[in-house]
Amino acid sequence: MHVFIWFGFWLFSLYSLPVTTGQSNLICSTQPIVAHAGDDVILSCRLDPPISASSRTVEWTKPGLDPEYIHVHQDGRLVYQSQNPLYNYRTALFVDQLINGNVSMKIFRVKTSDAGKYKCFLPSLWKETFIELKIEGDFMDPSSCTPCVAISVLLGVLFILTVVLWVWKWRQSKTGERKHLLNLFSNDFLSIILIVMTTNRDDHHKRE
Ligand SMILES: *[C@@H]1O[C@H](CO)[C@@H](O)[C@H](O)[C@H]1NC(C)=O
């Protein structure tokens, strides 16, 4: 009888273990998380069906970064030594939510350079899922929009050139008008002299 009970228990554990661990999936937001520089963001991931992640290692990494560790939660705390210094004091897990399988990571005061793909990995379950963070640039922030700055400078230069050209044209037309007047005046003056001269000559002829 004892043997059967133990055999039954053994069978039960064998079948229930994969059910409680292996079948839980790590589900992260499939939509990119969109934020502005300076915002606090939550990279949302959970185990579904929910199982506790309290006593598990949770590894948040950013592939391509060196070191790639953003937040490694082990033995109930952050493994600070492994963390990429760019993220020091800027990350947190919802430790009281781990028991519900919520392994989301919060990043405080995101920077433009934080944008990219993050990976959540639970070594004990051998589950990993990616989640993308997008940082939208503010128009006022010059570092976030190089083309905007270039276009503004170009527009400024164009505006100044237009004004300079316009003023130059205007002055040209002014002096042109003056020349025209002078021409008119001198022509009349010449004709008057001519008229005077011819009439004088006529007078001479008449007198002779
Ligand atoms: C995880 O917990 C945090 C804090 O309570 C919550 O804001 C977030 O929506 C939760 N995420 C999931 C996937 O349940």
Coordinates of N, CA and C and ligand atoms in Angstrom, one line a residue:
M1 N 0.8 -1.2 0.0 CA 0.0 0.0 0.0 C 0.9 1.3 0.0
H2 N 1.9 1.3 0.9 CA 2.8 2.4 1.0 C 3.4 2.7 -0.4
V3 N 3.8 1.6 -1.0 CA 4.5 1.8 -2.3 C 3.6 2.5 -3.3
F4 N 2.3 2.1 -3.3 CA 1.4 2.7 -4.2 C 1.2 4.2 -4.0
I5 N 1.1 4.5 -2.7 CA 1.0 6.0 -2.4 C 2.2 6.8 -2.9
W6 N 3.3 6.2 -2.6 CA 4.5 6.9 -3.0 C 4.6 7.0 -4.5
F7 N 4.2 5.9 -5.2 CA 4.3 5.8 -6.6 C 3.3 6.9 -7.2
G8 N 2.1 6.9 -6.6 CA 1.1 7.9 -7.0 C 1.6 9.3 -6.8
F9 N 2.2 9.6 -5.7 CA 2.7 10.9 -5.4 C 3.8 11.3 -6.5
W10 N 4.7 10.3 -6.7 CA 5.7 10.5 -7.7 C 5.2 10.8 -9.1
L11 N 4.1 10.0 -9.5 CA 3.5 10.3 -10.8 C 2.9 11.7 -10.8
F12 N 2.2 12.0 -9.7 CA 1.5 13.3 -9.6 C 2.5 14.5 -9.8
S13 N 3.7 14.3 -9.1 CA 4.7 15.4 -9.2 C 5.2 15.5 -10.6
L14 N 5.4 14.3 -11.1 CA 6.0 14.3 -12.5 C 5.1 15.0 -13.5
Y15 N 3.8 14.8 -13.3 CA 2.9 15.4 -14.3 C 2.5 16.8 -13.9
S16 N 2.5 17.1 -12.6 CA 2.1 18.5 -12.2 C 3.2 19.5 -12.4
L17 N 4.4 19.1 -12.3 CA 5.5 20.0 -12.4 C 5.5 20.7 -13.7
P18 N 5.5 20.0 -14.8 CA 5.4 20.7 -16.1 C 4.2 21.6 -16.2
V19 N 3.1 21.2 -15.6 CA 1.9 22.0 -15.7 C 2.1 23.3 -15.0
T20 N 2.7 23.3 -13.8 CA 2.8 24.5 -13.0 C 3.9 25.4 -13.5
T21 N 4.9 24.8 -14.1 CA 6.1 25.7 -14.5 C 6.2 25.8 -16.0
G22 N 6.3 24.6 -16.7 CA 6.6 24.6 -18.1 C 5.5 25.3 -18.9
Q23 N 4.3 25.2 -18.5 CA 3.2 25.7 -19.3 C 3.0 27.2 -19.1
S24 N 3.6 27.8 -18.1 CA 3.5 29.3 -17.9 C 4.3 30.0 -19.0
N25 N 3.7 30.9 -19.6 CA 4.4 31.7 -20.7 C 4.8 33.0 -20.1
L26 N 5.9 33.5 -20.6 CA 6.3 34.9 -20.3 C 5.7 35.8 -21.3
I27 N 4.7 36.6 -20.9 CA 4.0 37.5 -21.9 C 4.4 38.9 -21.6
C28 N 4.9 39.6 -22.7 CA 5.3 41.0 -22.6 C 4.4 41.8 -23.5
S29 N 4.3 43.1 -23.3 CA 3.6 43.9 -24.3 C 4.2 43.8 -25.7
T30 N 3.3 43.4 -26.6 CA 3.8 43.3 -28.0 C 3.9 44.6 -28.7
Q31 N 3.2 45.6 -28.2 CA 3.3 46.9 -28.7 C 4.5 47.6 -28.1
P32 N 5.2 48.4 -28.9 CA 6.3 49.2 -28.3 C 5.8 50.1 -27.2
I33 N 6.5 50.3 -26.1 CA 6.2 51.3 -25.1 C 6.7 52.6 -25.6
V34 N 5.9 53.6 -25.7 CA 6.3 54.9 -26.3 C 6.3 55.9 -25.1
A35 N 7.4 56.6 -25.0 CA 7.5 57.6 -23.9 C 8.4 58.8 -24.4
H36 N 8.3 59.8 -23.7 CA 9.2 61.0 -23.9 C 10.3 61.0 -23.0
A37 N 11.4 61.6 -23.4 CA 12.6 61.8 -22.5 C 12.2 62.4 -21.2
G38 N 12.6 61.8 -20.1 CA 12.2 62.3 -18.8 C 11.1 61.6 -18.1
D39 N 10.3 60.8 -18.9 CA 9.2 60.1 -18.3 C 9.7 58.8 -17.5
D40 N 8.8 58.3 -16.7 CA 9.0 57.0 -16.1 C 8.2 56.0 -16.9
V41 N 8.8 54.9 -17.2 CA 8.0 53.9 -18.0 C 8.0 52.5 -17.3
I42 N 7.0 51.8 -17.7 CA 6.9 50.4 -17.2 C 7.0 49.4 -18.4
L43 N 8.0 48.6 -18.4 CA 8.1 47.5 -19.4 C 7.4 46.3 -18.8
S44 N 6.2 46.1 -19.4 CA 5.2 45.2 -18.8 C 5.4 43.8 -19.2
C45 N 5.7 42.9 -18.3 CA 5.8 41.4 -18.6 C 5.2 40.6 -17.4
R46 N 4.5 39.5 -17.7 CA 3.9 38.7 -16.7 C 4.0 37.2 -17.1
L47 N 3.9 36.4 -16.1 CA 3.8 35.0 -16.3 C 2.3 34.6 -16.4
D48 N 2.0 33.8 -17.5 CA 0.6 33.5 -17.7 C 0.5 32.0 -18.1
P49 N -0.2 31.2 -17.4 CA -1.0 31.5 -16.2 C -0.1 31.9 -15.0
P50 N -0.6 32.8 -14.1 CA 0.3 33.4 -13.1 C 0.9 32.3 -12.2
I51 N 2.2 32.4 -12.1 CA 2.9 31.6 -11.0 C 3.9 32.6 -10.4
S52 N 4.2 32.3 -9.2 CA 5.1 33.2 -8.4 C 6.5 33.2 -9.0
A53 N 7.0 34.4 -9.1 CA 8.4 34.6 -9.5 C 9.2 35.1 -8.4
S54 N 8.6 35.1 -7.2 CA 9.3 35.6 -6.0 C 10.7 35.0 -5.7
S55 N 10.8 33.7 -5.8 CA 12.0 33.1 -5.5 C 12.9 32.8 -6.8
R56 N 12.4 33.3 -7.9 CA 13.2 33.1 -9.2 C 14.1 34.2 -9.5
T57 N 15.1 33.9 -10.3 CA 15.9 35.0 -10.9 C 15.2 35.6 -12.1
V58 N 15.1 36.9 -12.0 CA 14.5 37.6 -13.2 C 15.6 38.5 -13.8
E59 N 15.9 38.3 -15.0 CA 17.0 39.0 -15.7 C 16.4 40.0 -16.8
W60 N 16.6 41.3 -16.6 CA 16.3 42.2 -17.6 C 17.6 42.7 -18.3
T61 N 17.7 42.5 -19.6 CA 18.9 42.8 -20.3 C 18.5 43.7 -21.5
K62 N 19.6 44.3 -22.1 CA 19.4 45.0 -23.3 C 20.4 44.6 -24.3
P63 N 20.1 43.6 -25.1 CA 21.1 43.0 -26.0 C 21.8 44.1 -26.9
G64 N 23.1 44.0 -26.9 CA 23.8 45.0 -27.7 C 24.5 46.0 -26.8
L65 N 24.1 46.1 -25.6 CA 24.7 47.0 -24.6 C 25.8 46.3 -23.9
D66 N 26.8 47.0 -23.5 CA 27.9 46.3 -22.8 C 28.3 47.0 -21.5
P67 N 28.0 46.5 -20.3 CA 27.4 45.2 -20.1 C 25.9 45.3 -20.3
E68 N 25.3 44.2 -20.7 CA 23.9 44.2 -21.1 C 22.9 44.1 -20.0
Y69 N 23.4 43.9 -18.8 CA 22.5 43.8 -17.6 C 21.9 45.1 -17.2
I70 N 20.5 45.1 -17.2 CA 19.8 46.4 -16.8 C 19.3 46.2 -15.4
H71 N 18.7 45.0 -15.1 CA 18.3 44.7 -13.8 C 18.2 43.2 -13.6
V72 N 19.1 42.7 -12.7 CA 19.0 41.3 -12.4 C 18.6 41.1 -11.0
H73 N 17.4 40.5 -10.8 CA 16.8 40.3 -9.5 C 17.1 38.8 -9.1
Q74 N 17.9 38.7 -8.0 CA 18.3 37.3 -7.5 C 18.2 37.3 -6.0
D75 N 17.7 36.2 -5.5 CA 17.6 36.0 -4.0 C 16.9 37.2 -3.4
G76 N 15.8 37.7 -4.1 CA 15.0 38.7 -3.5 C 15.5 40.2 -3.6
R77 N 16.6 40.4 -4.4 CA 17.2 41.7 -4.5 C 17.9 42.0 -5.8
L78 N 18.1 43.2 -6.0 CA 18.9 43.6 -7.2 C 20.3 43.3 -7.1
V79 N 20.9 42.6 -8.1 CA 22.4 42.4 -8.1 C 23.0 43.6 -8.7
Y80 N 23.4 44.5 -7.8 CA 23.8 45.8 -8.2 C 25.1 45.8 -9.0
Q81 N 26.0 44.9 -8.7 CA 27.4 44.8 -9.3 C 27.3 44.5 -10.8
S82 N 26.2 43.8 -11.2 CA 26.1 43.4 -12.6 C 25.5 44.5 -13.4
Q83 N 24.8 45.5 -12.8 CA 24.0 46.4 -13.5 C 24.9 47.4 -14.4
N84 N 24.4 47.6 -15.6 CA 25.1 48.6 -16.4 C 25.0 50.0 -15.7
P85 N 26.1 50.7 -15.5 CA 26.1 51.9 -14.8 C 25.1 53.0 -15.3
L86 N 24.8 52.9 -16.6 CA 23.9 53.9 -17.2 C 22.5 53.8 -16.5
Y87 N 22.2 52.6 -15.9 CA 20.9 52.4 -15.3 C 20.9 52.4 -13.8
N88 N 22.0 52.8 -13.1 CA 22.1 52.8 -11.7 C 21.0 53.7 -11.1
Y89 N 20.3 53.2 -10.1 CA 19.3 54.0 -9.4 C 18.1 54.4 -10.3
R90 N 18.0 53.8 -11.5 CA 16.9 54.2 -12.4 C 15.9 53.0 -12.7
T91 N 16.1 51.9 -12.1 CA 15.3 50.7 -12.4 C 14.7 50.1 -11.1
A92 N 13.5 49.5 -11.3 CA 12.9 48.8 -10.2 C 12.0 47.7 -10.7
L93 N 11.9 46.6 -9.9 CA 10.8 45.6 -10.2 C 9.7 45.8 -9.2
F94 N 8.5 45.4 -9.5 CA 7.4 45.5 -8.5 C 7.5 44.2 -7.6
V95 N 8.4 44.3 -6.6 CA 8.8 43.2 -5.8 C 7.6 42.5 -5.2
D96 N 6.6 43.3 -4.7 CA 5.4 42.8 -4.1 C 4.4 42.1 -5.1
Q97 N 4.7 42.3 -6.4 CA 3.9 41.8 -7.5 C 4.5 40.5 -8.1
L98 N 5.7 40.2 -7.7 CA 6.4 39.0 -8.2 C 5.6 37.8 -8.0
I99 N 4.9 37.7 -6.8 CA 4.2 36.6 -6.4 C 3.0 36.3 -7.3
N100 N 2.5 37.3 -8.0 CA 1.5 37.2 -9.0 C 2.0 36.9 -10.4
G101 N 3.3 36.8 -10.5 CA 3.9 36.5 -11.8 C 4.2 37.8 -12.6
N102 N 4.0 39.0 -11.9 CA 4.3 40.3 -12.6 C 5.8 40.6 -12.5
V103 N 6.5 40.5 -13.6 CA 7.9 40.7 -13.6 C 8.3 42.0 -14.3
S104 N 7.3 42.9 -14.4 CA 7.5 44.2 -15.1 C 8.7 45.0 -14.5
M105 N 9.3 45.7 -15.3 CA 10.4 46.6 -14.8 C 10.1 48.0 -15.1
K106 N 10.3 48.8 -14.1 CA 10.1 50.3 -14.2 C 11.4 51.0 -14.5
I107 N 11.5 51.9 -15.4 CA 12.7 52.7 -15.6 C 12.3 54.1 -15.4
F108 N 13.0 54.8 -14.5 CA 12.8 56.2 -14.2 C 13.5 57.1 -15.1
R109 N 12.9 58.2 -15.4 CA 13.6 59.3 -16.1 C 14.3 58.8 -17.4
V110 N 13.5 58.2 -18.3 CA 14.2 57.7 -19.5 C 14.9 58.7 -20.3
K111 N 16.0 58.3 -21.0 CA 16.7 59.1 -21.9 C 16.5 58.6 -23.3
T112 N 16.9 59.5 -24.3 CA 16.8 59.1 -25.7 C 17.6 57.8 -25.9
S113 N 18.7 57.7 -25.2 CA 19.6 56.5 -25.4 C 19.0 55.2 -24.8
D114 N 18.0 55.3 -24.0 CA 17.4 54.1 -23.5 C 16.5 53.4 -24.5
A115 N 16.2 54.0 -25.6 CA 15.3 53.4 -26.6 C 16.0 52.1 -27.1
G116 N 15.1 51.1 -27.5 CA 15.6 49.9 -28.0 C 14.9 48.7 -27.5
K117 N 15.4 47.5 -27.9 CA 14.8 46.3 -27.5 C 15.4 45.8 -26.1
Y118 N 14.5 45.4 -25.2 CA 14.9 44.8 -23.9 C 14.4 43.4 -23.9
K119 N 15.2 42.6 -23.1 CA 14.8 41.2 -23.0 C 14.6 40.8 -21.5
C120 N 13.5 40.2 -21.3 CA 13.2 39.7 -20.0 C 13.4 38.1 -20.0
F121 N 14.2 37.6 -19.1 CA 14.6 36.2 -19.1 C 14.4 35.6 -17.7
L122 N 13.7 34.5 -17.6 CA 13.6 33.7 -16.4 C 14.4 32.4 -16.6
P123 N 15.6 32.4 -16.1 CA 16.4 31.2 -16.3 C 15.8 29.9 -15.7
S124 N 15.1 30.0 -14.6 CA 14.5 28.8 -14.0 C 13.4 28.2 -14.9
L125 N 12.8 29.0 -15.7 CA 11.7 28.5 -16.6 C 12.2 28.4 -18.0
W126 N 13.4 29.0 -18.3 CA 13.9 29.0 -19.6 C 13.0 29.8 -20.6
K127 N 12.5 30.9 -20.1 CA 11.6 31.7 -20.9 C 12.2 33.1 -21.1
E128 N 12.1 33.5 -22.3 CA 12.6 34.9 -22.6 C 11.6 35.6 -23.6
T129 N 11.4 36.9 -23.4 CA 10.6 37.6 -24.3 C 11.2 39.0 -24.4
F130 N 11.0 39.6 -25.6 CA 11.5 40.9 -25.9 C 10.4 41.9 -25.8
I131 N 10.8 43.1 -25.5 CA 9.8 44.2 -25.5 C 10.6 45.5 -25.9
E132 N 9.9 46.3 -26.7 CA 10.6 47.5 -27.3 C 10.2 48.8 -26.6
L133 N 11.2 49.6 -26.4 CA 10.9 51.0 -25.8 C 11.3 52.0 -26.9
K134 N 10.3 52.9 -27.1 CA 10.5 54.0 -28.1 C 10.5 55.3 -27.3
I135 N 11.5 56.1 -27.6 CA 11.5 57.5 -27.0 C 11.2 58.5 -28.1
E136 N 10.1 59.2 -27.9 CA 9.8 60.2 -28.9 C 10.5 61.5 -28.6
G137 N 11.2 62.1 -29.5 CA 11.9 63.3 -29.3 C 11.0 64.5 -29.1
D138 N 11.4 65.4 -28.2 CA 10.7 66.7 -28.2 C 11.3 67.6 -29.2
F139 N 10.4 68.4 -29.8 CA 10.9 69.4 -30.8 C 11.9 70.4 -30.2
M140 N 11.6 70.7 -29.0 CA 12.4 71.7 -28.3 C 13.8 71.2 -27.9
D141 N 13.9 69.9 -27.9 CA 15.2 69.3 -27.5 C 16.1 69.1 -28.7
P142 N 17.1 69.9 -28.8 CA 17.9 69.9 -30.1 C 18.7 68.5 -30.3
S143 N 19.0 67.9 -29.2 CA 19.7 66.6 -29.3 C 18.9 65.5 -29.9
S144 N 17.6 65.7 -29.8 CA 16.7 64.6 -30.3 C 16.3 64.7 -31.8
C145 N 16.7 65.9 -32.4 CA 16.3 66.1 -33.8 C 17.3 66.9 -34.5
T146 N 18.3 66.2 -35.0 CA 19.4 66.9 -35.8 C 18.8 67.5 -37.1
P147 N 17.9 66.8 -37.8 CA 17.4 67.4 -39.1 C 16.6 68.6 -38.8
C148 N 15.9 68.7 -37.7 CA 15.1 69.8 -37.3 C 16.0 71.1 -37.2
V149 N 17.1 70.9 -36.5 CA 18.1 71.9 -36.3 C 18.6 72.4 -37.6
A150 N 19.0 71.5 -38.5 CA 19.6 71.8 -39.8 C 18.6 72.6 -40.6
I151 N 17.3 72.2 -40.6 CA 16.3 72.8 -41.4 C 16.0 74.2 -40.9
S152 N 16.0 74.4 -39.5 CA 15.8 75.7 -38.9 C 17.0 76.7 -39.4
V153 N 18.2 76.2 -39.3 CA 19.3 77.0 -39.7 C 19.2 77.4 -41.1
L154 N 18.9 76.5 -42.0 CA 18.8 76.7 -43.4 C 17.7 77.8 -43.7
L155 N 16.5 77.6 -43.0 CA 15.4 78.6 -43.2 C 15.9 80.0 -42.7
G156 N 16.6 80.0 -41.6 CA 17.1 81.3 -41.1 C 18.0 82.0 -42.1
V157 N 18.9 81.2 -42.7 CA 19.9 81.8 -43.6 C 19.1 82.2 -44.9
L158 N 18.2 81.5 -45.3 CA 17.4 81.8 -46.5 C 16.6 83.1 -46.3
F159 N 16.1 83.3 -45.0 CA 15.3 84.5 -44.7 C 16.2 85.7 -44.7
I160 N 17.4 85.6 -44.1 CA 18.3 86.7 -44.1 C 18.8 87.1 -45.5
L161 N 19.0 86.1 -46.4 CA 19.4 86.3 -47.7 C 18.3 87.0 -48.5
T162 N 17.1 86.6 -48.3 CA 15.9 87.2 -49.0 C 15.9 88.7 -48.6
V163 N 16.0 89.0 -47.3 CA 15.9 90.4 -46.8 C 17.0 91.2 -47.4
V164 N 18.2 90.7 -47.4 CA 19.4 91.4 -47.9 C 19.2 91.7 -49.4
L165 N 18.7 90.7 -50.2 CA 18.5 90.8 -51.6 C 17.4 91.9 -51.9
W166 N 16.4 91.8 -51.1 CA 15.2 92.7 -51.2 C 15.7 94.2 -51.0
V167 N 16.5 94.4 -49.9 CA 17.0 95.7 -49.6 C 17.9 96.2 -50.7
W168 N 18.7 95.4 -51.2 CA 19.6 95.7 -52.3 C 18.9 96.1 -53.5
K169 N 17.9 95.4 -53.9 CA 17.0 95.6 -55.1 C 16.4 97.0 -54.9
W170 N 15.9 97.2 -53.7 CA 15.1 98.4 -53.4 C 16.0 99.7 -53.6
R171 N 17.2 99.5 -53.0 CA 18.2 100.6 -53.2 C 18.5 100.9 -54.6
Q172 N 18.7 99.8 -55.4 CA 19.0 99.8 -56.8 C 17.9 100.6 -57.5
S173 N 16.7 100.3 -57.2 CA 15.6 100.9 -58.0 C 15.5 102.4 -57.6
K174 N 15.9 102.7 -56.3 CA 15.9 104.1 -55.9 C 16.9 104.9 -56.7
T175 N 18.1 104.4 -56.7 CA 19.2 105.1 -57.5 C 18.8 105.1 -59.0
G176 N 18.2 104.1 -59.5 CA 17.7 104.0 -60.8 C 16.8 105.2 -61.1
E177 N 15.8 105.4 -60.2 CA 14.8 106.4 -60.4 C 15.5 107.8 -60.4
R178 N 16.5 108.0 -59.5 CA 17.2 109.2 -59.4 C 17.9 109.5 -60.8
K179 N 18.6 108.4 -61.3 CA 19.3 108.5 -62.6 C 18.3 108.9 -63.7
H180 N 17.1 108.3 -63.6 CA 16.1 108.5 -64.7 C 15.7 110.0 -64.6
L181 N 15.5 110.5 -63.4 CA 15.1 111.9 -63.2 C 16.2 112.8 -63.8
L182 N 17.4 112.4 -63.4 CA 18.6 113.2 -63.8 C 18.7 113.3 -65.4
N183 N 18.5 112.0 -65.9 CA 18.5 111.9 -67.4 C 17.4 112.8 -68.0
L184 N 16.2 112.8 -67.5 CA 15.1 113.6 -68.0 C 15.5 115.0 -67.9
F185 N 16.0 115.4 -66.7 CA 16.3 116.8 -66.5 C 17.4 117.3 -67.5
S186 N 18.4 116.5 -67.6 CA 19.5 116.9 -68.5 C 19.1 116.9 -69.9
N187 N 18.2 116.0 -70.3 CA 17.7 116.0 -71.7 C 17.0 117.4 -72.0
D188 N 16.1 117.7 -71.0 CA 15.3 118.9 -71.2 C 16.2 120.1 -71.2
F189 N 17.2 120.1 -70.3 CA 18.2 121.1 -70.3 C 18.9 121.3 -71.6
L190 N 19.3 120.2 -72.2 CA 20.0 120.2 -73.5 C 19.0 120.8 -74.5
S191 N 17.8 120.3 -74.5 CA 16.9 120.7 -75.6 C 16.6 122.2 -75.4
I192 N 16.5 122.7 -74.2 CA 16.3 124.1 -74.0 C 17.5 124.9 -74.6
I193 N 18.7 124.4 -74.3 CA 19.9 125.1 -74.8 C 19.8 125.1 -76.3
L194 N 19.5 123.9 -76.9 CA 19.4 123.8 -78.3 C 18.4 124.8 -78.9
I195 N 17.3 124.8 -78.3 CA 16.2 125.7 -78.8 C 16.7 127.2 -78.7
V196 N 17.3 127.5 -77.6 CA 17.8 128.9 -77.4 C 18.8 129.2 -78.5
M197 N 19.7 128.2 -78.7 CA 20.8 128.4 -79.7 C 20.2 128.6 -81.1
T198 N 19.2 127.7 -81.5 CA 18.7 127.8 -82.8 C 17.9 129.1 -83.0
T199 N 17.2 129.5 -82.0 CA 16.4 130.7 -82.1 C 17.4 131.9 -82.3
N200 N 18.4 131.9 -81.5 CA 19.4 132.9 -81.6 C 20.0 133.0 -83.0
R201 N 20.3 131.8 -83.6 CA 20.8 131.8 -84.9 C 19.8 132.3 -85.9
D202 N 18.6 131.9 -85.7 CA 17.5 132.5 -86.6 C 17.5 134.0 -86.6
D203 N 17.6 134.4 -85.3 CA 17.6 135.9 -85.1 C 18.7 136.5 -85.9
H204 N 19.9 135.9 -85.9 CA 21.0 136.4 -86.6 C 20.7 136.5 -88.1
H205 N 20.1 135.3 -88.6 CA 19.8 135.2 -90.0 C 18.9 136.4 -90.4
K206 N 17.9 136.5 -89.5 CA 16.8 137.5 -89.8 C 17.5 138.9 -89.9
R207 N 18.4 139.2 -88.9 CA 19.1 140.5 -88.9 C 19.9 140.7 -90.1
E208 N 20.5 139.7 -90.6 CA 21.3 139.8 -91.8 C 20.5 140.0 -93.1
Ligands
LIG1 C1 2.6 45.0 -12.6 O1 2.4 45.7 -11.5 C2 2.5 47.1 -11.7 C3 2.3 47.8 -10.3 O2 1.2 47.4 -9.6 C4 1.4 47.6 -12.6 O3 1.4 48.9 -12.9 C5 1.5 46.8 -13.9 O4 0.4 47.1 -14.8 C6 1.5 45.3 -13.6 N1 1.8 44.6 -14.9 C7 1.1 43.5 -15.2 C8 1.5 42.9 -16.5 O5 0.3 43.0 -14.5

